[in-house]
């Protein structure tokens, strides 16, 4: 059950992705967490089914003032060994592919054999004016790193480039087909290609390797979305200064999400790239955690003021809303937008 009477209008988010001025402030998050979902929407699911959970997520996004809700289209993924982690992971942990034999023996999933019926079932539940954002099971580079291990992948690119290329092609083709299927559902309004690319000061791989192995698959994912009339957004953490032009000019993404003050604050990103690509979120999580509610509200108000005339911006966090962010601080962020509606 939804606590809010806020009426979603997906056309407003589309205006942002077209670099236009929406008629009122637009909100964006990659995802939130069960605590926030429970605060925003009544009656959390009790039966544990994916359908019940996703209905709850839709209720929460709607009550929060969003024009869409995030969802994974199916259980398609790239299984790896169990990782040893709590809230962080090692990029060298859990890998399963080390050579030709392990590549051939790996149980590659067929995206066409997975169940996408959730997307159809949720279409009947969505409020009028609301759509789904179909996320991937991580992206091309993230899955290649998970399958091979980061350091191992760096060695493989130099010592066994053909094998590295086969890994990227197998991952990329699987993800491409997954997104092609998701884009075919009327309930899906846009695609999210979520794939972290870098550290704070450089991309995980050299720009040359990114352009050879990673970017061509993202370009095809964008083309697949556009062929169905669906925008495609890139979520990618890390430094992108050397490749942001590729994101816009070569791959053709409609929007970019994930910004950090330690790399390039969203205000500077908007000044540099706004008008060429939709800028989504960007209120740095470390800032939100360390700042007062008043400071959060002031920064959000200032960002909305900055984008008021030019458009092409949706307010939200720099990444997502983890459980350690107090609800009151998250609320201060979205209320800055809702107060202007």
Short mmCIF file of C-alpha atoms in Angstrom, two decimals:
data_model
loop_
_atom_site.label_atom_id
_atom_site.label_comp_id
_atom_site.label_asym_id
_atom_site.label_seq_id
_atom_site.Cartn_x
_atom_site.Cartn_y
_atom_site.Cartn_z
CA UNK A 1 0.00 0.00 0.00
CA UNK A 2 1.36 3.43 -0.94
CA UNK A 3 1.53 6.16 1.67
CA UNK A 4 1.72 8.98 -0.87
CA UNK A 5 -0.65 10.49 -3.36
CA UNK A 6 2.26 11.73 -5.49
CA UNK A 7 1.44 11.08 -9.14
CA UNK A 8 4.36 9.70 -11.18
CA UNK A 9 4.93 10.96 -14.69
CA UNK A 10 7.65 9.11 -16.57
CA UNK A 11 7.63 11.78 -19.26
CA UNK A 12 9.38 14.10 -16.79
CA UNK A 13 12.34 11.72 -16.50
CA UNK A 14 12.38 11.35 -20.28
CA UNK A 15 12.73 15.12 -20.55
CA UNK A 16 15.81 14.93 -18.32
CA UNK A 17 17.30 12.19 -20.49
CA UNK A 18 16.61 14.32 -23.58
CA UNK A 19 18.52 17.16 -21.87
CA UNK A 20 15.35 19.20 -21.69
CA UNK A 21 13.79 21.14 -18.85
CA UNK A 22 11.20 19.10 -16.92
CA UNK A 23 8.06 20.83 -15.70
CA UNK A 24 9.02 20.05 -12.08
CA UNK A 25 12.06 18.61 -10.25
CA UNK A 26 12.81 14.96 -11.00
CA UNK A 27 14.30 12.44 -8.56
CA UNK A 28 16.68 9.58 -9.33
CA UNK A 29 18.26 6.69 -7.40
CA UNK A 30 19.86 3.49 -8.65
CA UNK A 31 18.29 1.67 -5.69
CA UNK A 32 17.72 2.21 -1.99
CA UNK A 33 17.51 -0.33 0.86
CA UNK A 34 14.84 -2.22 2.82
CA UNK A 35 14.85 0.34 5.64
CA UNK A 36 14.06 3.20 3.27
CA UNK A 37 11.54 1.08 1.36
CA UNK A 38 9.81 0.29 4.65
CA UNK A 39 9.72 3.95 5.66
CA UNK A 40 8.27 5.05 2.34
CA UNK A 41 5.74 2.26 1.79
CA UNK A 42 3.46 0.38 4.16
CA UNK A 43 3.08 -3.40 4.48
CA UNK A 44 6.51 -4.87 3.60
CA UNK A 45 6.25 -8.25 1.82
CA UNK A 46 5.94 -11.30 4.05
CA UNK A 47 5.88 -14.20 1.60
CA UNK A 48 9.42 -13.69 0.26
CA UNK A 49 8.43 -13.94 -3.39
CA UNK A 50 10.21 -11.75 -5.97
CA UNK A 51 6.84 -10.41 -7.14
CA UNK A 52 5.81 -9.31 -3.64
CA UNK A 53 9.20 -7.72 -3.03
CA UNK A 54 9.16 -5.81 -6.31
CA UNK A 55 5.64 -4.57 -5.68
CA UNK A 56 6.92 -3.18 -2.38
CA UNK A 57 9.82 -1.51 -4.21
CA UNK A 58 7.38 0.05 -6.67
CA UNK A 59 5.24 1.31 -3.77
CA UNK A 60 8.31 2.86 -2.14
CA UNK A 61 9.59 4.56 -5.29
CA UNK A 62 6.11 5.90 -6.00
CA UNK A 63 5.66 7.21 -2.46
CA UNK A 64 9.09 8.84 -2.62
CA UNK A 65 8.15 10.86 -5.68
CA UNK A 66 10.01 8.87 -8.34
CA UNK A 67 8.65 8.34 -11.83
CA UNK A 68 10.05 4.81 -12.16
CA UNK A 69 11.19 1.87 -10.03
CA UNK A 70 14.33 -0.21 -10.43
CA UNK A 71 14.18 -3.94 -11.14
CA UNK A 72 16.31 -6.82 -12.38
CA UNK A 73 14.59 -8.33 -15.39
CA UNK A 74 15.43 -11.94 -14.54
CA UNK A 75 17.89 -14.06 -12.57
CA UNK A 76 20.38 -14.05 -15.44
CA UNK A 77 23.91 -13.67 -14.05
CA UNK A 78 27.51 -14.87 -14.15
CA UNK A 79 28.07 -17.13 -11.09
CA UNK A 80 31.42 -17.00 -9.31
CA UNK A 81 32.91 -18.61 -6.22
CA UNK A 82 31.80 -17.32 -2.84
CA UNK A 83 33.51 -14.07 -1.90
CA UNK A 84 34.75 -13.27 1.58
CA UNK A 85 33.28 -9.87 2.34
CA UNK A 86 31.01 -7.88 4.58
CA UNK A 87 30.36 -4.42 3.13
CA UNK A 88 33.36 -4.42 0.76
CA UNK A 89 34.86 -6.91 -1.66
CA UNK A 90 38.24 -7.72 -3.14
CA UNK A 91 38.50 -7.46 -6.91
CA UNK A 92 40.76 -10.52 -6.77
CA UNK A 93 38.34 -12.76 -4.88
CA UNK A 94 35.89 -15.35 -6.22
CA UNK A 95 37.35 -15.76 -9.71
CA UNK A 96 36.63 -18.96 -11.68
CA UNK A 97 38.33 -18.57 -15.08
CA UNK A 98 42.11 -18.92 -15.30
CA UNK A 99 42.76 -20.58 -18.66
CA UNK A 100 41.14 -22.06 -21.77
CA UNK A 101 40.00 -25.19 -19.93
CA UNK A 102 38.21 -23.27 -17.17
CA UNK A 103 36.70 -20.92 -19.76
CA UNK A 104 35.23 -23.88 -21.63
CA UNK A 105 34.07 -25.58 -18.43
CA UNK A 106 32.37 -22.48 -17.02
CA UNK A 107 28.54 -22.83 -16.83
CA UNK A 108 27.63 -19.86 -19.01
CA UNK A 109 23.95 -19.03 -18.56
CA UNK A 110 21.66 -18.58 -21.54
CA UNK A 111 19.72 -15.30 -21.12
CA UNK A 112 16.93 -16.65 -23.32
CA UNK A 113 16.40 -19.54 -20.90
CA UNK A 114 15.80 -17.23 -17.93
CA UNK A 115 12.40 -16.14 -16.63
CA UNK A 116 11.38 -12.55 -17.42
CA UNK A 117 7.72 -12.95 -16.45
CA UNK A 118 8.22 -10.57 -13.52
CA UNK A 119 8.43 -7.68 -15.96
CA UNK A 120 5.03 -8.53 -17.39
CA UNK A 121 3.44 -9.13 -13.98
CA UNK A 122 4.72 -5.81 -12.64
CA UNK A 123 3.34 -3.99 -15.68
CA UNK A 124 -0.16 -4.66 -14.39
CA UNK A 125 0.78 -3.32 -10.95
CA UNK A 126 2.55 -0.09 -11.95
CA UNK A 127 0.64 3.11 -11.17
CA UNK A 128 -0.44 5.18 -14.14
CA UNK A 129 2.48 7.22 -15.41
CA UNK A 130 5.17 4.98 -13.91
CA UNK A 131 7.69 2.71 -15.64
CA UNK A 132 10.45 0.26 -14.70
CA UNK A 133 14.19 0.78 -14.96
CA UNK A 134 15.73 -2.58 -15.95
CA UNK A 135 19.15 -3.00 -14.35
CA UNK A 136 21.74 -5.57 -15.30
CA UNK A 137 23.49 -8.18 -13.14
CA UNK A 138 26.47 -5.78 -13.09
CA UNK A 139 28.14 -4.93 -16.38
CA UNK A 140 30.71 -5.96 -18.97
CA UNK A 141 33.85 -4.98 -17.08
CA UNK A 142 32.60 -5.82 -13.60
CA UNK A 143 31.62 -9.34 -14.62
CA UNK A 144 34.87 -9.93 -16.50
CA UNK A 145 36.80 -8.87 -13.40
CA UNK A 146 34.64 -11.06 -11.17
CA UNK A 147 35.14 -14.10 -13.42
CA UNK A 148 38.90 -13.71 -13.88
CA UNK A 149 40.07 -11.58 -10.93
CA UNK A 150 41.37 -8.06 -11.41
CA UNK A 151 45.11 -8.74 -11.26
CA UNK A 152 44.67 -11.93 -13.29
CA UNK A 153 42.74 -10.00 -15.93
CA UNK A 154 45.51 -7.42 -16.21
CA UNK A 155 48.04 -10.21 -16.83
CA UNK A 156 45.69 -12.00 -19.22
CA UNK A 157 45.26 -8.90 -21.37
CA UNK A 158 49.01 -8.90 -22.02
CA UNK A 159 49.84 -12.60 -21.96
CA UNK A 160 46.66 -14.16 -23.40
CA UNK A 161 44.76 -11.36 -25.14
CA UNK A 162 42.72 -13.81 -27.24
CA UNK A 163 41.39 -15.51 -24.11
CA UNK A 164 40.68 -12.14 -22.50
CA UNK A 165 38.76 -11.14 -25.62
CA UNK A 166 36.71 -14.33 -25.48
CA UNK A 167 35.77 -13.61 -21.85
CA UNK A 168 34.66 -10.08 -22.69
CA UNK A 169 32.74 -11.26 -25.74
CA UNK A 170 30.94 -13.99 -23.81
CA UNK A 171 29.98 -11.57 -21.03
CA UNK A 172 29.07 -8.78 -23.43
CA UNK A 173 26.93 -10.93 -25.71
CA UNK A 174 25.04 -12.35 -22.73
CA UNK A 175 24.32 -8.91 -21.33
CA UNK A 176 23.32 -7.61 -24.74
CA UNK A 177 20.73 -10.35 -25.13
CA UNK A 178 19.48 -9.79 -21.56
CA UNK A 179 18.86 -6.11 -22.32
CA UNK A 180 17.29 -6.88 -25.68
CA UNK A 181 14.73 -9.06 -23.92
CA UNK A 182 14.08 -6.51 -21.15
CA UNK A 183 13.61 -3.71 -23.66
CA UNK A 184 10.81 -5.66 -25.32
CA UNK A 185 8.46 -5.30 -22.33
CA UNK A 186 6.07 -2.34 -22.28
CA UNK A 187 6.55 -2.02 -18.52
CA UNK A 188 10.22 -1.14 -19.02
CA UNK A 189 10.73 2.56 -19.66
CA UNK A 190 14.53 2.59 -19.85
CA UNK A 191 17.62 0.45 -19.36
CA UNK A 192 20.40 0.88 -16.80
CA UNK A 193 23.80 -0.43 -17.85
CA UNK A 194 25.49 -0.62 -14.46
CA UNK A 195 29.21 -1.24 -14.76
CA UNK A 196 31.89 0.31 -12.52
CA UNK A 197 34.92 1.37 -14.54
CA UNK A 198 37.51 2.94 -12.30
CA UNK A 199 39.43 3.97 -9.24
CA UNK A 200 39.47 7.56 -8.00
CA UNK A 201 42.27 8.61 -10.36
CA UNK A 202 42.11 6.27 -13.37
CA UNK A 203 40.03 3.63 -15.11
CA UNK A 204 40.55 0.00 -14.09
CA UNK A 205 42.00 -0.74 -17.52
CA UNK A 206 43.81 1.60 -19.89
CA UNK A 207 41.57 3.71 -22.12
CA UNK A 208 42.88 1.70 -25.08
CA UNK A 209 41.82 -1.59 -23.49
CA UNK A 210 38.48 -0.10 -22.45
CA UNK A 211 37.84 0.94 -26.04
CA UNK A 212 38.89 -2.43 -27.41
CA UNK A 213 37.11 -4.81 -25.01
CA UNK A 214 34.45 -2.97 -22.99
CA UNK A 215 32.97 -0.03 -24.88
CA UNK A 216 31.85 -1.89 -28.04
CA UNK A 217 29.44 -3.99 -25.96
CA UNK A 218 28.05 -0.94 -24.18
CA UNK A 219 27.52 0.70 -27.55
CA UNK A 220 25.53 -2.32 -28.73
CA UNK A 221 23.46 -2.28 -25.51
CA UNK A 222 22.61 1.38 -26.14
CA UNK A 223 21.69 0.57 -29.72
CA UNK A 224 19.47 -2.29 -28.53
CA UNK A 225 17.58 0.03 -26.19
CA UNK A 226 17.23 2.75 -28.80
CA UNK A 227 15.94 0.23 -31.33
CA UNK A 228 12.99 -0.30 -28.96
CA UNK A 229 12.60 3.41 -28.26
CA UNK A 230 14.07 3.04 -24.75
CA UNK A 231 16.73 5.39 -23.34
CA UNK A 232 19.84 3.81 -21.84
CA UNK A 233 21.68 5.19 -18.82
CA UNK A 234 25.20 4.36 -17.65
CA UNK A 235 25.87 3.88 -13.96
CA UNK A 236 29.62 3.76 -13.41
CA UNK A 237 31.69 4.63 -10.37
CA UNK A 238 35.24 5.88 -10.55
CA UNK A 239 37.34 8.27 -12.60
CA UNK A 240 36.13 8.76 -16.16
CA UNK A 241 37.88 11.93 -17.25
CA UNK A 242 39.74 10.19 -20.08
CA UNK A 243 36.68 8.39 -21.46
CA UNK A 244 33.64 10.57 -20.75
CA UNK A 245 33.71 11.73 -24.34
CA UNK A 246 33.38 8.10 -25.44
CA UNK A 247 30.30 7.71 -23.24
CA UNK A 248 28.57 10.56 -25.05
CA UNK A 249 29.92 10.53 -28.58
CA UNK A 250 30.73 6.88 -29.27
CA UNK A 251 28.44 4.82 -27.05
CA UNK A 252 25.60 7.34 -27.14
CA UNK A 253 24.28 6.96 -23.59
CA UNK A 254 21.32 9.16 -22.72
CA UNK A 255 22.27 9.67 -19.08
CA UNK A 256 25.15 9.17 -16.67
CA UNK A 257 24.84 8.28 -13.00
CA UNK A 258 27.33 8.04 -10.10
CA UNK A 259 29.46 10.99 -9.04
CA UNK A 260 31.88 11.52 -6.17
CA UNK A 261 33.20 14.77 -4.76
CA UNK A 262 36.68 13.20 -4.47
CA UNK A 263 36.74 12.67 -8.25
CA UNK A 264 34.57 15.41 -9.78
CA UNK A 265 31.62 16.97 -7.92
CA UNK A 266 28.31 16.79 -9.70
CA UNK A 267 28.13 20.58 -9.94
CA UNK A 268 31.33 20.57 -12.03
CA UNK A 269 30.19 17.55 -14.01
CA UNK A 270 26.94 19.33 -14.84
CA UNK A 271 28.81 22.46 -15.93
CA UNK A 272 31.14 20.39 -18.11
CA UNK A 273 28.82 17.73 -19.55
CA UNK A 274 25.27 18.97 -18.99
CA UNK A 275 23.51 19.65 -22.26
CA UNK A 276 25.33 16.71 -23.87
CA UNK A 277 24.05 13.96 -21.57
CA UNK A 278 21.49 13.73 -18.78
CA UNK A 279 23.13 14.15 -15.37
CA UNK A 280 21.51 11.97 -12.71
CA UNK A 281 21.99 12.18 -8.95
CA UNK A 282 25.40 13.24 -7.71
CA UNK A 283 24.88 14.40 -4.11
CA UNK A 284 27.95 12.69 -2.69
CA UNK A 285 27.26 9.93 -0.14
CA UNK A 286 30.16 10.93 2.09
CA UNK A 287 28.79 14.48 2.09
CA UNK A 288 25.30 13.21 2.98
CA UNK A 289 26.67 11.08 5.80
CA UNK A 290 28.87 13.78 7.34
CA UNK A 291 26.66 16.83 6.80
CA UNK A 292 23.74 18.21 8.74
CA UNK A 293 20.22 18.09 7.38
CA UNK A 294 20.41 21.83 6.77
CA UNK A 295 23.65 21.49 4.79
CA UNK A 296 22.17 18.67 2.69
CA UNK A 297 19.09 20.73 1.96
CA UNK A 298 21.15 23.78 0.98
CA UNK A 299 23.31 21.82 -1.44
CA UNK A 300 20.30 20.12 -3.03
CA UNK A 301 18.53 23.46 -3.39
CA UNK A 302 21.63 24.96 -4.97
CA UNK A 303 21.92 22.06 -7.44
CA UNK A 304 18.26 22.41 -8.40
CA UNK A 305 18.78 26.15 -8.88
CA UNK A 306 21.82 25.47 -11.08
CA UNK A 307 19.82 23.17 -13.34
CA UNK A 308 16.57 25.13 -13.28
CA UNK A 309 16.98 26.90 -16.62
CA UNK A 310 19.08 24.42 -18.57
CA UNK A 311 17.33 21.22 -17.42
CA UNK A 312 18.77 17.76 -18.05
CA UNK A 313 19.22 16.98 -14.35
CA UNK A 314 17.54 14.70 -11.80
CA UNK A 315 18.29 15.05 -8.09
CA UNK A 316 19.59 12.11 -6.08
CA UNK A 317 22.58 10.61 -4.35
CA UNK A 318 25.94 10.05 -5.98
CA UNK A 319 25.45 6.29 -5.96
CA UNK A 320 22.58 4.64 -4.05
CA UNK A 321 21.14 4.75 -0.53
CA UNK A 322 22.92 2.21 1.71
CA UNK A 323 21.62 1.29 5.13
CA UNK A 324 24.15 3.44 6.99
CA UNK A 325 22.61 6.66 5.62
CA UNK A 326 20.08 7.92 8.21
CA UNK A 327 16.58 8.09 6.78
CA UNK A 328 16.24 11.70 7.89
CA UNK A 329 19.21 12.69 5.74
CA UNK A 330 17.88 10.83 2.73
CA UNK A 331 14.55 12.52 3.35
CA UNK A 332 16.18 15.97 3.45
CA UNK A 333 17.57 15.31 -0.01
CA UNK A 334 14.33 14.27 -1.70
CA UNK A 335 12.26 16.87 0.14
CA UNK A 336 14.32 19.57 -1.55
CA UNK A 337 12.78 18.43 -4.83
CA UNK A 338 9.31 17.58 -3.54
CA UNK A 339 8.93 21.00 -1.94
CA UNK A 340 9.15 22.57 -5.41
CA UNK A 341 6.37 20.47 -6.94
#
